Tab-separated table of C-alpha atoms and ligand atoms in Angstrom:
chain	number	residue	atom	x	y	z
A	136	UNK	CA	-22.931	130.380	-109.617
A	137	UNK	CA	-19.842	131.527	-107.968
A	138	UNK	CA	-18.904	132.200	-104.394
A	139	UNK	CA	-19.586	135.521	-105.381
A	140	UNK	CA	-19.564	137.470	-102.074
A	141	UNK	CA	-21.918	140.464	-102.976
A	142	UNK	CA	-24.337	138.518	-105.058
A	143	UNK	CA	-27.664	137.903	-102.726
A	144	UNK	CA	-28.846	134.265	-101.882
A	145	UNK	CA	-31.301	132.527	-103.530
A	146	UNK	CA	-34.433	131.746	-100.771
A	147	UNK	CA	-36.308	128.599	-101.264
A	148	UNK	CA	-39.365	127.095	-99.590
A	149	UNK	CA	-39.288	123.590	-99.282
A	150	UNK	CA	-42.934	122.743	-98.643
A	151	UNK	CA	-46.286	120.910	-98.709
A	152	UNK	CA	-48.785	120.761	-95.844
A	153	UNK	CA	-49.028	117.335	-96.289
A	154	UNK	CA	-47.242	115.443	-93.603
A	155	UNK	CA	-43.992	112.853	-94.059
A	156	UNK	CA	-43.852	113.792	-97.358
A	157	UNK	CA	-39.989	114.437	-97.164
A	158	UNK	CA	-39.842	117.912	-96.644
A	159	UNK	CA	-36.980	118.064	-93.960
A	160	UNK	CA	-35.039	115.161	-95.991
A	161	UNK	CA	-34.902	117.051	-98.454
A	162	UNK	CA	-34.150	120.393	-97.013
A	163	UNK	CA	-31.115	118.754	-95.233
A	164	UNK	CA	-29.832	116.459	-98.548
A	165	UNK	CA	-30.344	119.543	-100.681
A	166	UNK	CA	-28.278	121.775	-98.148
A	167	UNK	CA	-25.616	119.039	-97.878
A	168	UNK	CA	-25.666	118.368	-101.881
A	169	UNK	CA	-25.765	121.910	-102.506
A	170	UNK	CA	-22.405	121.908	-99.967
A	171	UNK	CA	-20.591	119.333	-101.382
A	172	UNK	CA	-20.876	121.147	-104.914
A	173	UNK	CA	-18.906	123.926	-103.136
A	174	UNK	CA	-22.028	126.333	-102.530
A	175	UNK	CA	-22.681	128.048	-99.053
A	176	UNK	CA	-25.819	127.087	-97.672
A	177	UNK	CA	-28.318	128.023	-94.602
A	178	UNK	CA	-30.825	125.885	-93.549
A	179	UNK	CA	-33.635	127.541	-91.549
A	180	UNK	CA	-35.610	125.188	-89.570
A	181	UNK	CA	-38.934	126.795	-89.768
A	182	UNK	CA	-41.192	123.950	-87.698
A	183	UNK	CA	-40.927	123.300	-84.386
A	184	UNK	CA	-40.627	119.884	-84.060
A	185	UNK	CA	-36.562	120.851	-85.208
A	186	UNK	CA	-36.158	117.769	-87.001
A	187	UNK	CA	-33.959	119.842	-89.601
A	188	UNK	CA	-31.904	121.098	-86.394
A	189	UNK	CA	-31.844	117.437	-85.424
A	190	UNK	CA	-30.732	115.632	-88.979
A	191	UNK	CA	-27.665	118.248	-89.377
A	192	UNK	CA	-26.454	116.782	-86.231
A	193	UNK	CA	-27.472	119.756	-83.973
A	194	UNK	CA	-29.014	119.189	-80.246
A	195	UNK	CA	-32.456	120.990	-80.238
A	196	UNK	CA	-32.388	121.222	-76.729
A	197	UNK	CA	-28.792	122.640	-76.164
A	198	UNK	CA	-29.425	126.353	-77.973
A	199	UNK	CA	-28.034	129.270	-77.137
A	200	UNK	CA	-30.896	130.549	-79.431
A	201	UNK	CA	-33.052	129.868	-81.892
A	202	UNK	CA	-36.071	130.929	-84.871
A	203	UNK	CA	-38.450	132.103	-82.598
A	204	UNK	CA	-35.969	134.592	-80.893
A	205	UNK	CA	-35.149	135.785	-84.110
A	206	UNK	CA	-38.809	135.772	-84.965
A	207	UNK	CA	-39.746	137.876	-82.172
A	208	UNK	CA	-36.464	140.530	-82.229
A	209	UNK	CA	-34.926	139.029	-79.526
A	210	UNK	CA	-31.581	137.535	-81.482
A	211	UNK	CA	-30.237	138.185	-84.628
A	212	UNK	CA	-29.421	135.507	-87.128
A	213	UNK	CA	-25.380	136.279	-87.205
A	214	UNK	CA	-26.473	135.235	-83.241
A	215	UNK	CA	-28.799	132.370	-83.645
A	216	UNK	CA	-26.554	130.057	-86.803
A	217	UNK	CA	-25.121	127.208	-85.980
A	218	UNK	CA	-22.960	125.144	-88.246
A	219	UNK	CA	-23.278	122.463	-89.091
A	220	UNK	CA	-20.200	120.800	-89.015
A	221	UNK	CA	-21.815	116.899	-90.763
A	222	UNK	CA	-23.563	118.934	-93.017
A	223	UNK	CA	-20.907	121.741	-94.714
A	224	UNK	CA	-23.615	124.138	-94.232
A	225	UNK	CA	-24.964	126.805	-91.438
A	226	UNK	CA	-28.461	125.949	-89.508
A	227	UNK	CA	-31.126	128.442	-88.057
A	228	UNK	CA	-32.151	125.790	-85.623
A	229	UNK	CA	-35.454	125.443	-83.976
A	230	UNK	CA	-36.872	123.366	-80.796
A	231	UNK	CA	-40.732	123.661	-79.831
A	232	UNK	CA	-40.182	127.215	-78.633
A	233	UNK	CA	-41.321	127.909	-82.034
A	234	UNK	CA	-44.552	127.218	-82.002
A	235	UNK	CA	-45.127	130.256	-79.786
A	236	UNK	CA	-43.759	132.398	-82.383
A	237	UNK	CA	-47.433	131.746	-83.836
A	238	UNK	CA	-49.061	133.418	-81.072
A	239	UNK	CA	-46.426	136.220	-80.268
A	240	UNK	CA	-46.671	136.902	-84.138
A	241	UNK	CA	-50.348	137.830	-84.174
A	242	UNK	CA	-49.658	140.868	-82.501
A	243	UNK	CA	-46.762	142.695	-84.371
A	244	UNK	CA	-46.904	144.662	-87.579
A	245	UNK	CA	-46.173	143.099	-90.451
A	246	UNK	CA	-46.092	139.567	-88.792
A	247	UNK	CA	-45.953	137.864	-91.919
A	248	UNK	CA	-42.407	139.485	-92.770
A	249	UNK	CA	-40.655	139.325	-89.748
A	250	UNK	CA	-38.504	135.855	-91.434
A	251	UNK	CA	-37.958	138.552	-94.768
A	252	UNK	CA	-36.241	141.153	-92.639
A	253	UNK	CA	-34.091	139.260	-90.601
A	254	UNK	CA	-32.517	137.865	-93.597
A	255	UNK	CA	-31.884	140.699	-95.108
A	256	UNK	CA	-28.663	141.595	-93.000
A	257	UNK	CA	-27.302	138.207	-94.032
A	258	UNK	CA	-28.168	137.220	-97.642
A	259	UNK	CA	-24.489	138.106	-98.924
A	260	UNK	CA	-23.280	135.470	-96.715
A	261	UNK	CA	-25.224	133.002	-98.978
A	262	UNK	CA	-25.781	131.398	-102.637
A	263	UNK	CA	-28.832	129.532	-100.765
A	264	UNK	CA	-31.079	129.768	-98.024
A	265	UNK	CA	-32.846	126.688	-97.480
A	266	UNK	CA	-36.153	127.169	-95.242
A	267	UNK	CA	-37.487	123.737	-94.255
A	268	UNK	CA	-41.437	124.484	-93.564
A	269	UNK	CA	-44.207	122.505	-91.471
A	270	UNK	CA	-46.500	120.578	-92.738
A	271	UNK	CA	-49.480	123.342	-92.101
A	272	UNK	CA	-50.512	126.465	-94.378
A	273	UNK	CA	-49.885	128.390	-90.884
A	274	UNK	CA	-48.024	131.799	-89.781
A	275	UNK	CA	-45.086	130.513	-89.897
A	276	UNK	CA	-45.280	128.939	-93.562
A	277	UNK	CA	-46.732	132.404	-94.856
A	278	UNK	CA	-43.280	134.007	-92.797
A	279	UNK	CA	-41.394	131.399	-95.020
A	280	UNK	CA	-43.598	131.810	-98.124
A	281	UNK	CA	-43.031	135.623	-97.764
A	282	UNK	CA	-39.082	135.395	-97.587
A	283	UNK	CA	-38.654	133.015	-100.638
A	284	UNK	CA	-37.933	133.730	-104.235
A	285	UNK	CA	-39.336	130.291	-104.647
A	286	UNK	CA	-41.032	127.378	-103.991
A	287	UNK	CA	-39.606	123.468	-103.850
A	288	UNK	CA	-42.322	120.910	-103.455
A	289	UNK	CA	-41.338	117.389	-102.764
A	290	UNK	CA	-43.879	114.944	-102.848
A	291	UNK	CA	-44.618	110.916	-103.272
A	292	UNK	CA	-46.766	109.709	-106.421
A	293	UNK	CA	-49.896	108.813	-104.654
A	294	UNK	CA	-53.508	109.061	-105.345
A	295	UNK	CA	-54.524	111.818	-103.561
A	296	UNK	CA	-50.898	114.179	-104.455
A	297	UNK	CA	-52.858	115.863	-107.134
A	298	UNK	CA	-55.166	117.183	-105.314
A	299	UNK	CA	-53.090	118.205	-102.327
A	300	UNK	CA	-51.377	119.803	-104.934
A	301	UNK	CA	-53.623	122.478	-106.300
A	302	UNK	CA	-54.217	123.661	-102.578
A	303	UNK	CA	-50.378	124.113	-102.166
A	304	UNK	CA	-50.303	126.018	-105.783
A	305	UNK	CA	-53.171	128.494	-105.346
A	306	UNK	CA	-51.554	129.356	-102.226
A	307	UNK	CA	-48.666	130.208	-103.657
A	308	UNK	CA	-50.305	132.104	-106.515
A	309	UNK	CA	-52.066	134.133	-103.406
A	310	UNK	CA	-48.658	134.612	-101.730
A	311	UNK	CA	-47.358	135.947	-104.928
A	312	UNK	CA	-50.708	138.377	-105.485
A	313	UNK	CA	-50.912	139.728	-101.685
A	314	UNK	CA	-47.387	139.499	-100.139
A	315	UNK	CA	-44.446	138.439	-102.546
A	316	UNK	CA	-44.636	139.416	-105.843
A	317	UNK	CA	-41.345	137.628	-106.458
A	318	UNK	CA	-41.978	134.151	-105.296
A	319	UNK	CA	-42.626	131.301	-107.752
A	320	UNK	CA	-43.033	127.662	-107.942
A	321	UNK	CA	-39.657	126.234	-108.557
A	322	UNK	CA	-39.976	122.254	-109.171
A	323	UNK	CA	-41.869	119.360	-107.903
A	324	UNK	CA	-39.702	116.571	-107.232
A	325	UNK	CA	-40.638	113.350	-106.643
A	326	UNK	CA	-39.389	111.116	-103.856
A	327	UNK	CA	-39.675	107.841	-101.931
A	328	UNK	CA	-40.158	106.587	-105.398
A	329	UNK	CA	-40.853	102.911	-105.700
A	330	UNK	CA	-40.792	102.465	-109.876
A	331	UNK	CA	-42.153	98.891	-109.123
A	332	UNK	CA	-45.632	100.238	-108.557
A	333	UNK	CA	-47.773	100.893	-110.947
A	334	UNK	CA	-49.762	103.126	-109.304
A	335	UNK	CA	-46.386	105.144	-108.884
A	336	UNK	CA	-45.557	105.474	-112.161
A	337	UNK	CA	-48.622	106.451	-113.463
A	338	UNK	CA	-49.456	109.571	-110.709
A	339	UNK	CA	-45.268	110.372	-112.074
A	340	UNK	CA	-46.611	110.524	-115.604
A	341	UNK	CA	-49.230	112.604	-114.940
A	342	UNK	CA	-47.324	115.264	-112.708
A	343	UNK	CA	-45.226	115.500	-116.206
A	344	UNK	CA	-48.067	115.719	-118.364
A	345	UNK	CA	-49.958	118.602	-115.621
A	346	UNK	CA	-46.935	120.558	-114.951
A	347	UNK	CA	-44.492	119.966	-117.784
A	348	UNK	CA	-40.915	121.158	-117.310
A	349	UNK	CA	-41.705	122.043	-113.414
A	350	UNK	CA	-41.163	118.347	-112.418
A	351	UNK	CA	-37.339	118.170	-111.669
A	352	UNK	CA	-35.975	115.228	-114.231
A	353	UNK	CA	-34.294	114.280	-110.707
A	354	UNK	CA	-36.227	111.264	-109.195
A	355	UNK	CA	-35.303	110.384	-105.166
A	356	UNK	CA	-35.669	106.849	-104.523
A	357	UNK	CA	-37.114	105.279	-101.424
A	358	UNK	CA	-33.726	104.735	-99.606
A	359	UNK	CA	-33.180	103.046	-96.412
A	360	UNK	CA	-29.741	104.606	-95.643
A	361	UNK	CA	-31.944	107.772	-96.457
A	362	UNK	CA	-34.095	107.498	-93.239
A	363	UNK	CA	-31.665	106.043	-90.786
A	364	UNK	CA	-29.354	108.865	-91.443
A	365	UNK	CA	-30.988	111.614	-89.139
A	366	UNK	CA	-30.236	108.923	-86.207
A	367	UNK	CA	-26.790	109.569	-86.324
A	368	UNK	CA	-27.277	113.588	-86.886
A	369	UNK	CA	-25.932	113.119	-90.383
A	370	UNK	CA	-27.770	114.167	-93.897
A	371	UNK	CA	-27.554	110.678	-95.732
A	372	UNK	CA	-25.700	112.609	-98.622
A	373	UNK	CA	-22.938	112.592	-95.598
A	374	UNK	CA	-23.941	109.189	-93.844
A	375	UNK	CA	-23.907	106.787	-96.945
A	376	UNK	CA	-22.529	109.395	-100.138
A	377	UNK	CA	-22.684	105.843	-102.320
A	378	UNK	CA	-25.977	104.976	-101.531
A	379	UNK	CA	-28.821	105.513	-104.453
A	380	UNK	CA	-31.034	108.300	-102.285
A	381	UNK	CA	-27.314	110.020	-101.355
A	382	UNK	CA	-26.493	110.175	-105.111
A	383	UNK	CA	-30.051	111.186	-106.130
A	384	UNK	CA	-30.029	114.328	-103.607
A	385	UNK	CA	-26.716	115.086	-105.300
A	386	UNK	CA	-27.540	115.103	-108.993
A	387	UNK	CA	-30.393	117.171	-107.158
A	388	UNK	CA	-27.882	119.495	-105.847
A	389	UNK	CA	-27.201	119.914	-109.402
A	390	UNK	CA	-29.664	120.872	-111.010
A	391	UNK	CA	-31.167	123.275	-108.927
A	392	UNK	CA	-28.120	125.078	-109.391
A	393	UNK	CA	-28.693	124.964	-113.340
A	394	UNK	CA	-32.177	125.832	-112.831
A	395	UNK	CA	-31.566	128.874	-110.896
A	396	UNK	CA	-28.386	129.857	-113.796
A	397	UNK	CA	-31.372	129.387	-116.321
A	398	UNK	CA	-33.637	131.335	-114.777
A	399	UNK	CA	-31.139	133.926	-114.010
A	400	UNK	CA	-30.022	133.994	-118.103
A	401	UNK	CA	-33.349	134.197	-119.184
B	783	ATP	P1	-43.301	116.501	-91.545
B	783	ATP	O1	-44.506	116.866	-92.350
B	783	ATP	O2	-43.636	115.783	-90.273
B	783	ATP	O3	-42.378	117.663	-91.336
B	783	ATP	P2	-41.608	115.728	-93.722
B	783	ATP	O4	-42.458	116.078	-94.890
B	783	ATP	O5	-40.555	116.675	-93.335
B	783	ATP	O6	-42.512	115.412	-92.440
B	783	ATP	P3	-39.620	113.674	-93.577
B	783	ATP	O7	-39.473	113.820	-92.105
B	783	ATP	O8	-38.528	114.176	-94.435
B	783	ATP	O9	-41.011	114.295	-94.046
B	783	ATP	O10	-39.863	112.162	-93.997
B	783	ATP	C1	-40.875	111.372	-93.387
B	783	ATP	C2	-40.292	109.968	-93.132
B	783	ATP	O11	-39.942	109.350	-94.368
B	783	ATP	C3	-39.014	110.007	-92.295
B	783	ATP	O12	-38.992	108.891	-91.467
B	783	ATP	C4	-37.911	109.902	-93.345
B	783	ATP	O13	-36.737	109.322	-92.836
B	783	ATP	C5	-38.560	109.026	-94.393
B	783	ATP	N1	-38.056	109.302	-95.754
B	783	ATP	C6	-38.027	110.490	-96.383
B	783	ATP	N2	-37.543	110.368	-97.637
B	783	ATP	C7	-37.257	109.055	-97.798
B	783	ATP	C8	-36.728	108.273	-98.889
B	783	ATP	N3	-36.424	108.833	-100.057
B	783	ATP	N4	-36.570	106.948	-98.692
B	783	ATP	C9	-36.915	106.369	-97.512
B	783	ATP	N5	-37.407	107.037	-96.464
B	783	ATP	C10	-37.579	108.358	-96.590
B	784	MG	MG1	-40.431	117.922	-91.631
């Protein structure tokens, strides 16, 4: 992918209603991989707890504006971005504002699309948008879910992934059958990987076995520098670029770009 300036960005959904999965560590590592391989990136914080505005090294509390004004037609994205200057990429921030956007929403037409349109004036300005969801199957998910081309769903090998799993797929098959015909599933990846545990490796083995060539071959380690990172407003692909989790969210970077030149040949 070049820095083609009238192709139209590629939308991705990083999500799972399970919580602390990594979600927004990987929404911010991906954005900051995907930077440092030369792509231009927004991240859209799309929960309200703005720990995506908060890891890029953006103060929550200091915004001019944010989602939910663009959300409710009160700001338009060109007005709401920040960039982030840590990162290498742009940030549609979000503070706890946003959770209002759920109530507002319920009364406008087509409150499921209003994330869709507002992009729409600046997908040329992008080879990715990045939307970092919360850990609910709520309004604002299905706003996310119905902007996407696709689906990114990080998760750790545990017992019960599997079966948190299939939820997070059939919704995504009913996303695709009601509201967006275009959006797929894109990858599992697995992260906060411990290869020491058994238990680990065998939940890893299945997810390959289940879903075949839809688990990324990228694997994220459980990373120290990975978590402290977000204290100093950095992604950890910034904070500590040699550490394992840094280089991990990098060779990430990677191949989501050769997935997405694939998909594009095929
Ligand atoms: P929520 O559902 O609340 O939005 P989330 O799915 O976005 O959570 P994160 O906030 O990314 O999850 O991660 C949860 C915790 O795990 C954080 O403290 C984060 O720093 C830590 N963490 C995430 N990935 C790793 C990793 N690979 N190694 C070590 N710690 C990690
Ligand atoms: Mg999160």
């Amino acid at each position: 992918m070049t820095n083609n300036t009238s192709a139209t960005a590629r939308v991705f959904c990083i999500a799972n209603q399970k919580g602390g999965v990594g979600k927004t560590t990987t929404a911010i590592n991906l954005s900051a991989g995907l930077a440092k391989l030369k792509q231009r990136v927004l991240l859209i914080d799309l929960d309200p707890q703005g720990n995506a505005t908060m890891g890029s090294g953006i103060d929550k509390s200091a915004l001019a504006h944010n989602l939910y004004d663009v959300l409710i037609g009160e700001a338009t994205i060109t007005q709401a971005r920040v960039h982030s200057t840590n990162g290498g990429y742009d940030v549609l921030p979000a503070n706890r504002e946003l959770s209002g956007a759920e109530i507002d929403l319920v009364g406008m037409d087509e409150r499921e699309l209003q994330l869709k349109q507002a992009i729409t004036s600046i997908a040329t300005d992008y080879d990715f948008i990045l939307i970092d969801c919360p850990p609910t199957l709520s309004l604002l998910t299905l706003n996310g879910l119905a902007a996407a081309h696709g689906v990114i769903i990080p998760m750790q090998c545990e017992y019960f992934a599997l079966e948190g799993l299939s939820d997070l797929v059939n919704t995504i098959k009913r996303v695709h059958r009601n509201i967006n015909p275009e959006l797929s599933l894109i990858g599992l990846l697995r992260v906060m990987y411990d290869p020491r545990v058994t238990l680990q490796q065998q939940v890893s083995a299945q997810l390959e076995s289940h879903f075949g060539d839809k688990v990324f071959k990228t694997v994220v380690p459980r990373n120290v520098r990975l978590a402290e990172a977000p204290s100093h407003g950095m992604p950890g692909v910034v904070y500590d670029p040699s550490s394992r989790g840094a280089q991990a969210y990098i060779a990430f970077g990677a191949e989501v770009i050769e997935r997405v030149r694939a998909n594009q040949s095929a």
